[in-house]
Tab-separated table of C-alpha atoms and ligand atoms in Angstrom:
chain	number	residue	atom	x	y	z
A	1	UNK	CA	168.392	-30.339	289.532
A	2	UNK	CA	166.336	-27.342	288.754
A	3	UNK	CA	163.332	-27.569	286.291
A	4	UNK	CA	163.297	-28.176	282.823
A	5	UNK	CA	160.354	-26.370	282.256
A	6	UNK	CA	161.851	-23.216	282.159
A	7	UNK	CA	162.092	-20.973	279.589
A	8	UNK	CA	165.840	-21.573	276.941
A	9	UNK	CA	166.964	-18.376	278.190
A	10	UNK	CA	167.015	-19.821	281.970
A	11	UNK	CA	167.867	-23.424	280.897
A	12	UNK	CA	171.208	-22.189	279.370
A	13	UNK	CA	172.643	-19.735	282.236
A	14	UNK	CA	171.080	-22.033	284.981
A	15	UNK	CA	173.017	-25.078	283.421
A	16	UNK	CA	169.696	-27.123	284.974
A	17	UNK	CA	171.464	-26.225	287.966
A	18	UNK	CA	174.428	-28.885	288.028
A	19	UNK	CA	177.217	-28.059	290.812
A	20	UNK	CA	180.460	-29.550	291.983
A	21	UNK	CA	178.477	-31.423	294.764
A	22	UNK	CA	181.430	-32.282	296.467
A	23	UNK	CA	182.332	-29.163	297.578
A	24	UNK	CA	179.581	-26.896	296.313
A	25	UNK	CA	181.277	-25.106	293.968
A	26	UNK	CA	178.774	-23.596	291.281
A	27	UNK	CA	180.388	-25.098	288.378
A	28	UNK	CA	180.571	-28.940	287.859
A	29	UNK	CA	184.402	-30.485	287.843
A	30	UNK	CA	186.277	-32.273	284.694
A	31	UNK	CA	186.042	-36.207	285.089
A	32	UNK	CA	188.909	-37.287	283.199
A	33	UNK	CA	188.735	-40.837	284.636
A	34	UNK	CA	188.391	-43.265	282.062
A	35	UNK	CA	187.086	-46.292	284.101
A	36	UNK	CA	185.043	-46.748	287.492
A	37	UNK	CA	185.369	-49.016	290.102
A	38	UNK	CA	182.795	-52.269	290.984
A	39	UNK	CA	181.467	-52.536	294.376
A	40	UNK	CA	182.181	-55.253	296.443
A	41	UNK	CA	178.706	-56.681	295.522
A	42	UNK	CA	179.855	-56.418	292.132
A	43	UNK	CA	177.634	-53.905	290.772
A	44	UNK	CA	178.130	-50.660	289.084
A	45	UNK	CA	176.910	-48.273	292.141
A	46	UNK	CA	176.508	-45.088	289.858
A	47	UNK	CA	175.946	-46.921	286.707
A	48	UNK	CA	179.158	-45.896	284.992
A	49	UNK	CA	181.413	-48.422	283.555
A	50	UNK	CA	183.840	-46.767	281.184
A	51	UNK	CA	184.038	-43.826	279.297
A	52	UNK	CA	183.218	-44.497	276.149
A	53	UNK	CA	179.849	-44.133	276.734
A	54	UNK	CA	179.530	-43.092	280.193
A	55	UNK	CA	180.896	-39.728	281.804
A	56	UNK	CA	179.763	-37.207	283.994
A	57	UNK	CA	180.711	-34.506	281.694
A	58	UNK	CA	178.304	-35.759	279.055
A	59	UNK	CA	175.350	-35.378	281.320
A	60	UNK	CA	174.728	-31.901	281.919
A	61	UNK	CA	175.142	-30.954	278.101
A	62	UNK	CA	173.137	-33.627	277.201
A	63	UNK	CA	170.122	-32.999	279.509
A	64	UNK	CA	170.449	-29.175	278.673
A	65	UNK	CA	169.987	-30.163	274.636
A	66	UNK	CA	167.075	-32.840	275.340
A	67	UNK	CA	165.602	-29.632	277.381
A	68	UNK	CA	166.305	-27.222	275.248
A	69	UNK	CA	165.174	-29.257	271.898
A	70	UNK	CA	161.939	-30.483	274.018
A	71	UNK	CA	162.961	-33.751	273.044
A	72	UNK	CA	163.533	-36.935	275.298
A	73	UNK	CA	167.235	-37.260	275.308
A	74	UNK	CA	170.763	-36.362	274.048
A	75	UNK	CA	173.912	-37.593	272.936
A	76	UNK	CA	176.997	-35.656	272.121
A	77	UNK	CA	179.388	-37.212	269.552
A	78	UNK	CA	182.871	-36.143	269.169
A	79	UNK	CA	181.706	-34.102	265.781
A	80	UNK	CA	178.764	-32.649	264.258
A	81	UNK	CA	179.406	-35.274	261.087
A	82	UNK	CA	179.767	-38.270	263.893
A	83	UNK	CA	176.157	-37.233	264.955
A	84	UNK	CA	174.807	-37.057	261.277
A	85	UNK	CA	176.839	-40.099	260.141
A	86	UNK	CA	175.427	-41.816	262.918
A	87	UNK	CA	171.589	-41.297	261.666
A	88	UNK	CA	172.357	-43.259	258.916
A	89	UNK	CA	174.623	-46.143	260.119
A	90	UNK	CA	171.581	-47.151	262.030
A	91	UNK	CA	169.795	-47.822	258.986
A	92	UNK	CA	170.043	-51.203	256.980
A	93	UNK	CA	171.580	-51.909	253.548
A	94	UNK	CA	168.704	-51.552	250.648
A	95	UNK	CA	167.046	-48.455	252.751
A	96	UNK	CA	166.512	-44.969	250.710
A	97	UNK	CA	166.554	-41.756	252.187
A	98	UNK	CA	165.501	-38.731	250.707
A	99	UNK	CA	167.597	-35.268	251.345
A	100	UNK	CA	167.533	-31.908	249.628
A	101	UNK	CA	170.572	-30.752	247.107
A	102	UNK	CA	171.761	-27.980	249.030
A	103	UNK	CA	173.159	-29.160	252.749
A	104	UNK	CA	176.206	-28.836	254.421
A	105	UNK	CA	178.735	-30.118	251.605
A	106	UNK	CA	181.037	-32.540	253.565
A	107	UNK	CA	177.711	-34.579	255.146
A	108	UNK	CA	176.310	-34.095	251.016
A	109	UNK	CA	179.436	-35.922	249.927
A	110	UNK	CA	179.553	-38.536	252.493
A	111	UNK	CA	176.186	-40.098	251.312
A	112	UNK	CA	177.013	-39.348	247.854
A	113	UNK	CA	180.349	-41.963	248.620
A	114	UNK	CA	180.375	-43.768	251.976
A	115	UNK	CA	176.710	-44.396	252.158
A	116	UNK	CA	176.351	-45.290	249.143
A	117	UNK	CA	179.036	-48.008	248.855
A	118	UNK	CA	177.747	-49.334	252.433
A	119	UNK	CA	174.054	-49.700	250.531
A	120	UNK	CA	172.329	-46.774	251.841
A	121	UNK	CA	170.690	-44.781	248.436
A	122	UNK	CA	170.008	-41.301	248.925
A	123	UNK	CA	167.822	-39.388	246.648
A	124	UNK	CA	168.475	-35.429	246.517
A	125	UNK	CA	165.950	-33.136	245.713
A	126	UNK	CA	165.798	-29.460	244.959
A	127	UNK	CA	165.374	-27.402	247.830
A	128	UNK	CA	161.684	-26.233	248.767
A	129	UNK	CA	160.223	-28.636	246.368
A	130	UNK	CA	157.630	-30.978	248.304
A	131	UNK	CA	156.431	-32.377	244.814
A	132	UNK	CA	160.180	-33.553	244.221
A	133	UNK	CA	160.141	-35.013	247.338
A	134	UNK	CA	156.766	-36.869	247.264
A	135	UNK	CA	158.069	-38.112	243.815
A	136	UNK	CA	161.106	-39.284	245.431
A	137	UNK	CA	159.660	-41.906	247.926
A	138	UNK	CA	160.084	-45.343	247.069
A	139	UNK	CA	156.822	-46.784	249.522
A	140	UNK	CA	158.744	-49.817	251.875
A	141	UNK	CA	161.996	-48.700	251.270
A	142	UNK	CA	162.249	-44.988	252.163
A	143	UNK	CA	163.309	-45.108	255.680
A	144	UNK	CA	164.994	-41.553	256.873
A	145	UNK	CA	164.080	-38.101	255.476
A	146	UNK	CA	167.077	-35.387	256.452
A	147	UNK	CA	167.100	-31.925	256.111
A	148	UNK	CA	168.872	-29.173	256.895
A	149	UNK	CA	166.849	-25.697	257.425
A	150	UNK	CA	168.080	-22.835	256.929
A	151	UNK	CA	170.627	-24.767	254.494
A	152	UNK	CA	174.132	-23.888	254.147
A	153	UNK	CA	175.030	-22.046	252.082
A	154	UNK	CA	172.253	-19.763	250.439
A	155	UNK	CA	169.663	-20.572	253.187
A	156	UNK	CA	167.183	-22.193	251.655
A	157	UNK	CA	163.931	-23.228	254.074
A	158	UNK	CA	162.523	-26.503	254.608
A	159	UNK	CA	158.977	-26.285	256.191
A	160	UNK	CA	159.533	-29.249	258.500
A	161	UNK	CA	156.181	-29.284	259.211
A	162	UNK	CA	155.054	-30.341	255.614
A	163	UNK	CA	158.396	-33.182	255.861
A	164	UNK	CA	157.565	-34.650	258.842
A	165	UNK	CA	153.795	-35.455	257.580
A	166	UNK	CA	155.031	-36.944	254.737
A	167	UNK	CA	157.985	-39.115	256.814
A	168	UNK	CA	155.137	-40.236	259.116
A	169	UNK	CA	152.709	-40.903	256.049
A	170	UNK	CA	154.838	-43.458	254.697
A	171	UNK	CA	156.711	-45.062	258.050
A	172	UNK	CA	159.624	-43.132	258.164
A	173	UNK	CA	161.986	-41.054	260.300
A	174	UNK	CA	162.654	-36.953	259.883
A	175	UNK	CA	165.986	-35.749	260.695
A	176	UNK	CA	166.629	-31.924	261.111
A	177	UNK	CA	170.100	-30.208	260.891
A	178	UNK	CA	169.248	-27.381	263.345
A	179	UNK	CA	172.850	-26.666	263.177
A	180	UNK	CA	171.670	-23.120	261.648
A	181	UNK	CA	168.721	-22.202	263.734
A	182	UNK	CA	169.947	-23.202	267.245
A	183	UNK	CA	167.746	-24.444	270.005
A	184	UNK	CA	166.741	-20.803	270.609
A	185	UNK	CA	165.050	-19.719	266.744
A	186	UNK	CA	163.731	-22.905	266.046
A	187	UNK	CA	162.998	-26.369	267.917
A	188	UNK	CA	162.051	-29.010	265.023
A	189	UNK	CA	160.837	-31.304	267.810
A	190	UNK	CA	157.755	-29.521	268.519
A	191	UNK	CA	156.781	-29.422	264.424
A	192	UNK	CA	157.296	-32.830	263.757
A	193	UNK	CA	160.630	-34.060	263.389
A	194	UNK	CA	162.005	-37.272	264.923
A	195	UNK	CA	165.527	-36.467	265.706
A	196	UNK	CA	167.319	-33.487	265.672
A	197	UNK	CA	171.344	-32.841	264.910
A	198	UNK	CA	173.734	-29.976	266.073
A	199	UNK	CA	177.328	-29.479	265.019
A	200	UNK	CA	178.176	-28.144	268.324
A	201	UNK	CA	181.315	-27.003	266.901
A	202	UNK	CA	179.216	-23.639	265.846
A	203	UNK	CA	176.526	-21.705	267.752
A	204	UNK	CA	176.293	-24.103	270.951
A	205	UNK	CA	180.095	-23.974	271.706
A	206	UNK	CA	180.385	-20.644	270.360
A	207	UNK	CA	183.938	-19.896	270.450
A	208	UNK	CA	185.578	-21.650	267.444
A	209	UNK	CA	187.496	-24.082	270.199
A	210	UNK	CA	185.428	-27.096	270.683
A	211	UNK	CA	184.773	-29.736	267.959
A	212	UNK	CA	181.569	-31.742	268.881
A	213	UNK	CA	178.400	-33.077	267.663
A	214	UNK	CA	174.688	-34.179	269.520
A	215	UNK	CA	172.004	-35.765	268.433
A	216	UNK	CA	168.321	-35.195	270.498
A	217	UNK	CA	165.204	-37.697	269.874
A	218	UNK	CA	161.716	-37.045	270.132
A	219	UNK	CA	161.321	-40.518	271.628
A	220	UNK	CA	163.343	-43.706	273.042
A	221	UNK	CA	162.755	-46.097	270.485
A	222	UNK	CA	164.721	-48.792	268.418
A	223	UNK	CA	166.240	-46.574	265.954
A	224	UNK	CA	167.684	-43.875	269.130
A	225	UNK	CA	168.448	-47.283	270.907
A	226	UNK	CA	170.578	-48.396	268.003
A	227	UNK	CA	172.310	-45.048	267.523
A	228	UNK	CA	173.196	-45.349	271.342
A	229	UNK	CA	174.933	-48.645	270.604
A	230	UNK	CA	176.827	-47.507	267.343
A	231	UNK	CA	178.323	-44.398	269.672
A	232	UNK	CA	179.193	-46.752	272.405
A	233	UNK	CA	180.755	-49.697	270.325
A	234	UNK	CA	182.612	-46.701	267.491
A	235	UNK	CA	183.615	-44.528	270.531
A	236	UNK	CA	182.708	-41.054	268.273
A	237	UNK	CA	182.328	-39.599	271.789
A	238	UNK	CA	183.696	-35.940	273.343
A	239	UNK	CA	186.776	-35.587	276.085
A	240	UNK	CA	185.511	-34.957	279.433
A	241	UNK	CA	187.217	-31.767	278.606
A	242	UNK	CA	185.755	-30.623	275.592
A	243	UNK	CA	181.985	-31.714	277.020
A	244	UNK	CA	183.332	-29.257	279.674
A	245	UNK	CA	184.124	-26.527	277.434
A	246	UNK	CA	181.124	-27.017	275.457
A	247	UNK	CA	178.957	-26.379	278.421
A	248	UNK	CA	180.761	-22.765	279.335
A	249	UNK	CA	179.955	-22.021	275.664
A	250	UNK	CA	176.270	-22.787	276.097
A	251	UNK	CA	175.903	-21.114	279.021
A	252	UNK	CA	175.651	-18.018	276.824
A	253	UNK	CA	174.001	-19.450	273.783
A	254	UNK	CA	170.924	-17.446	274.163
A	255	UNK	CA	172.840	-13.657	274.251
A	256	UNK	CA	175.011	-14.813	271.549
A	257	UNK	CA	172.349	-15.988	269.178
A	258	UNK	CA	170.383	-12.832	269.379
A	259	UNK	CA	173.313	-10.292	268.900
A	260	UNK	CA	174.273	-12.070	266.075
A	261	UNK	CA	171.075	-12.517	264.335
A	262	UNK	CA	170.444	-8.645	265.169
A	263	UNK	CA	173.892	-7.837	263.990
A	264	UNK	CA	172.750	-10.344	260.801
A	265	UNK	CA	169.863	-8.324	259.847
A	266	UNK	CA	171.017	-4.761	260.116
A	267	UNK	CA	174.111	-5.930	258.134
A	268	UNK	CA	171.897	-7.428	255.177
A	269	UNK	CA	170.016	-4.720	255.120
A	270	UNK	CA	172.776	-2.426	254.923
A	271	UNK	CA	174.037	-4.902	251.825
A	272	UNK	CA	171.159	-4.665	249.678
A	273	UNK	CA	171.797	-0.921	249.304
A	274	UNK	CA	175.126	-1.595	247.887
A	275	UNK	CA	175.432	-1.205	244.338
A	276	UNK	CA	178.346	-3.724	244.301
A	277	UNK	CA	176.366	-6.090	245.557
A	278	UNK	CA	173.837	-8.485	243.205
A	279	UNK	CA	172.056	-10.160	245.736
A	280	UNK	CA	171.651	-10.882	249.785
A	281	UNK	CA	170.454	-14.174	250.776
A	282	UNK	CA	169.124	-14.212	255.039
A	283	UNK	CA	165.662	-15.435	255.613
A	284	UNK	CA	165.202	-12.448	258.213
A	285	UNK	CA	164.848	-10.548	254.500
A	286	UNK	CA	161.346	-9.814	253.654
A	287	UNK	CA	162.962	-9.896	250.093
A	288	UNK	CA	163.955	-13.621	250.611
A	289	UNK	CA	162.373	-16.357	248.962
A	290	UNK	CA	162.083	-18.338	251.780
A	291	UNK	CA	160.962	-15.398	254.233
A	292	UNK	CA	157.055	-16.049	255.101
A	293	UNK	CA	158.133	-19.950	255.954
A	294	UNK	CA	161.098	-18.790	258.703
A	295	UNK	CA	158.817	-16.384	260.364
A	296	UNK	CA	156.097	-19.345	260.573
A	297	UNK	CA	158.454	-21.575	261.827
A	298	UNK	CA	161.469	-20.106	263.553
A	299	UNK	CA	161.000	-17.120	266.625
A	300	UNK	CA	162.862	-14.012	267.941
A	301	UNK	CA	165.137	-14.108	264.653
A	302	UNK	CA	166.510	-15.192	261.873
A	303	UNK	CA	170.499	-16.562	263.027
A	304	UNK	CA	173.807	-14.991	262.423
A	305	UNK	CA	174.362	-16.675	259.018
A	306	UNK	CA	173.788	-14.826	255.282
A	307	UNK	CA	175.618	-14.888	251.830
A	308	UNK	CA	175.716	-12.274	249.436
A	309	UNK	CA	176.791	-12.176	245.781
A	310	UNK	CA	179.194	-10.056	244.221
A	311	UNK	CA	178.474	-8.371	241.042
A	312	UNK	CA	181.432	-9.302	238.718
A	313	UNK	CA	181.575	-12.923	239.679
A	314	UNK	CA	184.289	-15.255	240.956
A	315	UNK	CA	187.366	-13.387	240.775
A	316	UNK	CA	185.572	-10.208	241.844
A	317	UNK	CA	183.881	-12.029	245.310
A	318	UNK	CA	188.120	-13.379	245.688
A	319	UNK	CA	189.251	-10.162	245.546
A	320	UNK	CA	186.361	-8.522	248.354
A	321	UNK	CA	187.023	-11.308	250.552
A	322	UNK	CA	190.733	-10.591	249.917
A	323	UNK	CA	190.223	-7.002	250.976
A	324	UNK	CA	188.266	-7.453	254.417
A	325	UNK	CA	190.309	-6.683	257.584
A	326	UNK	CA	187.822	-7.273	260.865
A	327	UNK	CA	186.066	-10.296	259.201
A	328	UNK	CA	188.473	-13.069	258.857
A	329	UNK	CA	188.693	-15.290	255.673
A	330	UNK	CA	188.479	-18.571	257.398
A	331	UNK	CA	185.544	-21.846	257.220
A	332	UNK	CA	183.212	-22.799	259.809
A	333	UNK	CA	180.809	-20.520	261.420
A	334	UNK	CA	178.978	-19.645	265.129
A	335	UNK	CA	181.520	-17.972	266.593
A	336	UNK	CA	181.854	-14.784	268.180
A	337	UNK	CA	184.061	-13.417	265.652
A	338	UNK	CA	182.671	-12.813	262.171
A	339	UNK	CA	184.024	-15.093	258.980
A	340	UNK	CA	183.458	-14.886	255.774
A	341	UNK	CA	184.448	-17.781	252.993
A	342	UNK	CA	184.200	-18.120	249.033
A	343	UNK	CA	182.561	-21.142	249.071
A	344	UNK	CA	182.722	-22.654	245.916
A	345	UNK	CA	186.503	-22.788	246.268
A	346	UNK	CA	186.145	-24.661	249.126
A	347	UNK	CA	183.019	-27.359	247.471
A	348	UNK	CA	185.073	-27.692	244.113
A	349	UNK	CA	183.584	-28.252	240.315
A	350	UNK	CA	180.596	-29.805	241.095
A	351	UNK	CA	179.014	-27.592	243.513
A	352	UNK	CA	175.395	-26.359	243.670
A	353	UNK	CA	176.678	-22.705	245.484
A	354	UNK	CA	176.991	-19.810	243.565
A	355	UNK	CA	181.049	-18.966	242.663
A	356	UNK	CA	180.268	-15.251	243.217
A	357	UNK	CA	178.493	-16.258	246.617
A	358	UNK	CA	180.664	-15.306	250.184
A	359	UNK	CA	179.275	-17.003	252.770
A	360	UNK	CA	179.467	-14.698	255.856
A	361	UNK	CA	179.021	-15.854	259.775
A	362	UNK	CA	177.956	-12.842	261.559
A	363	UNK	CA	179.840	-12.634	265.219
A	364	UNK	CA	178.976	-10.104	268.305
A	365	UNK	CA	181.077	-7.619	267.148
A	366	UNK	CA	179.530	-3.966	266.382
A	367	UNK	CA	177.809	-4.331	263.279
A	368	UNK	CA	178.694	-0.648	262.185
A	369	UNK	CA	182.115	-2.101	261.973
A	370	UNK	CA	181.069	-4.965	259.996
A	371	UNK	CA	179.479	-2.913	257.420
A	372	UNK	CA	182.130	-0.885	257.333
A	373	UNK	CA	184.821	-3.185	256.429
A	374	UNK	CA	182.651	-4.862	253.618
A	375	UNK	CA	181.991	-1.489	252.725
A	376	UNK	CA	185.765	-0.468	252.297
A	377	UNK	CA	186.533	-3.917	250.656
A	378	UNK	CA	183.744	-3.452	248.002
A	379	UNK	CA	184.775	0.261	246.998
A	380	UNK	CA	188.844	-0.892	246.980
B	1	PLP	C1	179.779	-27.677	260.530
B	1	PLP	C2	178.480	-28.295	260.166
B	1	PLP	C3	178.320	-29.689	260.197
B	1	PLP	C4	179.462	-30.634	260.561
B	1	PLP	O1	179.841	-30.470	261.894
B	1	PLP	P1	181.363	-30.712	262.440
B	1	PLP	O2	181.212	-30.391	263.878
B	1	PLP	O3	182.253	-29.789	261.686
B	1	PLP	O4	181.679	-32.146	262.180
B	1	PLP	C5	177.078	-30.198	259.861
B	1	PLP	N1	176.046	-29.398	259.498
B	1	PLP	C6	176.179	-28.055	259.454
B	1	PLP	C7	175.016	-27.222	259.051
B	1	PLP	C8	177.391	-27.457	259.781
B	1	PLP	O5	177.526	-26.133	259.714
């Protein structure tokens, strides 16, 4: 295999240089076999048993992410909530995490019910507020710190930095969603963090086909160990095929990410000179809240991901969405086509997002067309 020490850019189109080593073909094969023969010695030669937790498709995507992430290793999960689920079934009835407000709403409701019920109390704090958080910690029984940075929807920073002092400070863990970011804007590994999630789903895949999930660790220890044995006993794990598919997506990770956070920017910009429009949330903003702290801590931009809010309110942000023809009203995000959502339909009555807030996921497209068809759909 090639080195690891190479810059993202090379990791991702060099694939760490996996091949079909049978017949040196360029591209690795599809392992669909679900079980692996003994030797006559009775030994596992290669190590693989069955394919729950063992297939040759998992390995080049997961030593790609652990590369990528500068961590020490990497498991994909069938979704990005297996992967984030998973952080927390390894802790212990009686443990307390602490997590901002503002996250990714399904994982937000999940500890707000399952968690909770199996004995895991989370404590959610407003976004950007280290004082709330230092508040928060109950010394001996806060375990896990989670956050998500930029968070979904209005893109609120976390400086991870600043988190993972205070996790350390007190014996605990700091999990990062970098499902945002990507590998290539921001690598919470190397400022602190513990363990990092992706919902591959979005940027890594890339091509709204794949549903999966990884988790990277900073180091092999008891808690990773334990994760390892909840994916391998649960079975949360991807198809040969999708692992497959996942790692043509990567492949051009690093081309995607930067059109789209290009395309991002120029778009924002072009959307706070709209008199329709009452405010643009993207970090890349120097008008953003949060700005100063993403520059710090993420490089070569600010992802494909903004929200803006329609003067009017609800019904008014309905009726733009309802007007756009190239961007496609549809959820999820980190594809190559652009999407935009009304979010607070989606999160119900007792969401934190803004109901005049649509949630866009800037694609590859031209952005002159983008800003053309929000344009037209404000003025109609
Ligand atoms: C989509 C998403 C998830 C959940 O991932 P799935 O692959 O849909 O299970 C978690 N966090 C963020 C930030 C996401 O966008």
């Amino acid at each position: 295999m090639s080195n690891d020490k190479h810059s993202t850019e090379t990791i991702l189109a060099s694939g760490l240089g996996f091949m079909d080593e049978q017949h040196l073909g360029v591209i690795p094969g599809i392992f669909p076999s679900t079980t692996y023969e003994r030797s006559a010695d009775n030994s596992y030669e290669h190590g693989k048993i069955y394919t729950r937790d063992h297939n040759p498709n998992y390995e080049q995507p997961e030593q790609v992410l652990a590369a990528l992430e500068k961590g020490h290793s990497a498991m994909l999960f069938s979704s990005g909530m297996s992967a984030a689920t998973c952080v927390f079934m390894a802790l212990k009835p009686g443990d307390h995490a602490v997590v901002p407000k503002v996250i990714y709403w399904s994982f937000r409701n999940w500890l707000l019910n399952f968690a909770t019920d199996w004995g895991i109390e989370t404590t959610f704090v407003d976004n950007g507020d280290l004082d709330a958080l230092r508040a928060a910690i109950r010394p001996g029984q806060t375990k896990l710190l989670w956050i998500e940075t930029p968070a979904n929807p209005t893109w609120q920073i976390e400086d991870i930095g600043a988190w993972a002092e205070i996790a350390h400070s007190i014996g605990a863990r700091l999990a990062v969603d970098n499902t945002i970011a990507t590998p290539l804007l921001c690598n919470p590994i190397t400022l602190g963090a513990d363990i990092v999630m992706h919902s591959a789903t979005k940027y890594l895949n890339g091509h709204s086909d794949v549903l999966a999930g990884a988790l990277i660790c900073k180091t092999d220890d008891q808690h990773w160990q334990k994760m390892r044995s909840i994916r391998a006993a649960g079975g949360a794990v991807l198809g040969p095929f999708e692992a497959w598919l996942l790692m043509r997506g990567m492949r051009t990770l690093a081309v995607r990410v930067k059109q789209a956070s290009a395309n991002a920017l120029a778009f924002a910009q072009a959307m706070e000179q709209l008199p329709q429009v009452a405010e643009v949330l993207y970090p890349g903003l120097v008008s953003f809240k949060g700005h100063k702290l993403a520059a710090k801590q993420m490089h070569g931009g600010f992802g494909g991901m903004l929200s803006i809010r329609i003067k009017g309110g609800e019904n008014a942000a309905i009726k733009v969405a309802a007007n756009l023809q190239l961007i496609k009203r549809a959820t999820s995000l980190g594809g190559v086509e652009s999407l935009v959502e009304h979010r607070a339909s989606v999160e119900g009555p007792d969401t934190p997002c803004p109901v005049d807030l649509l949630r866009i996921s800037i694609g590859i497209e031209h952005v002159d067309d983008l800003i053309a068809d929000m344009q037209r759909a404000l003025e109609t």
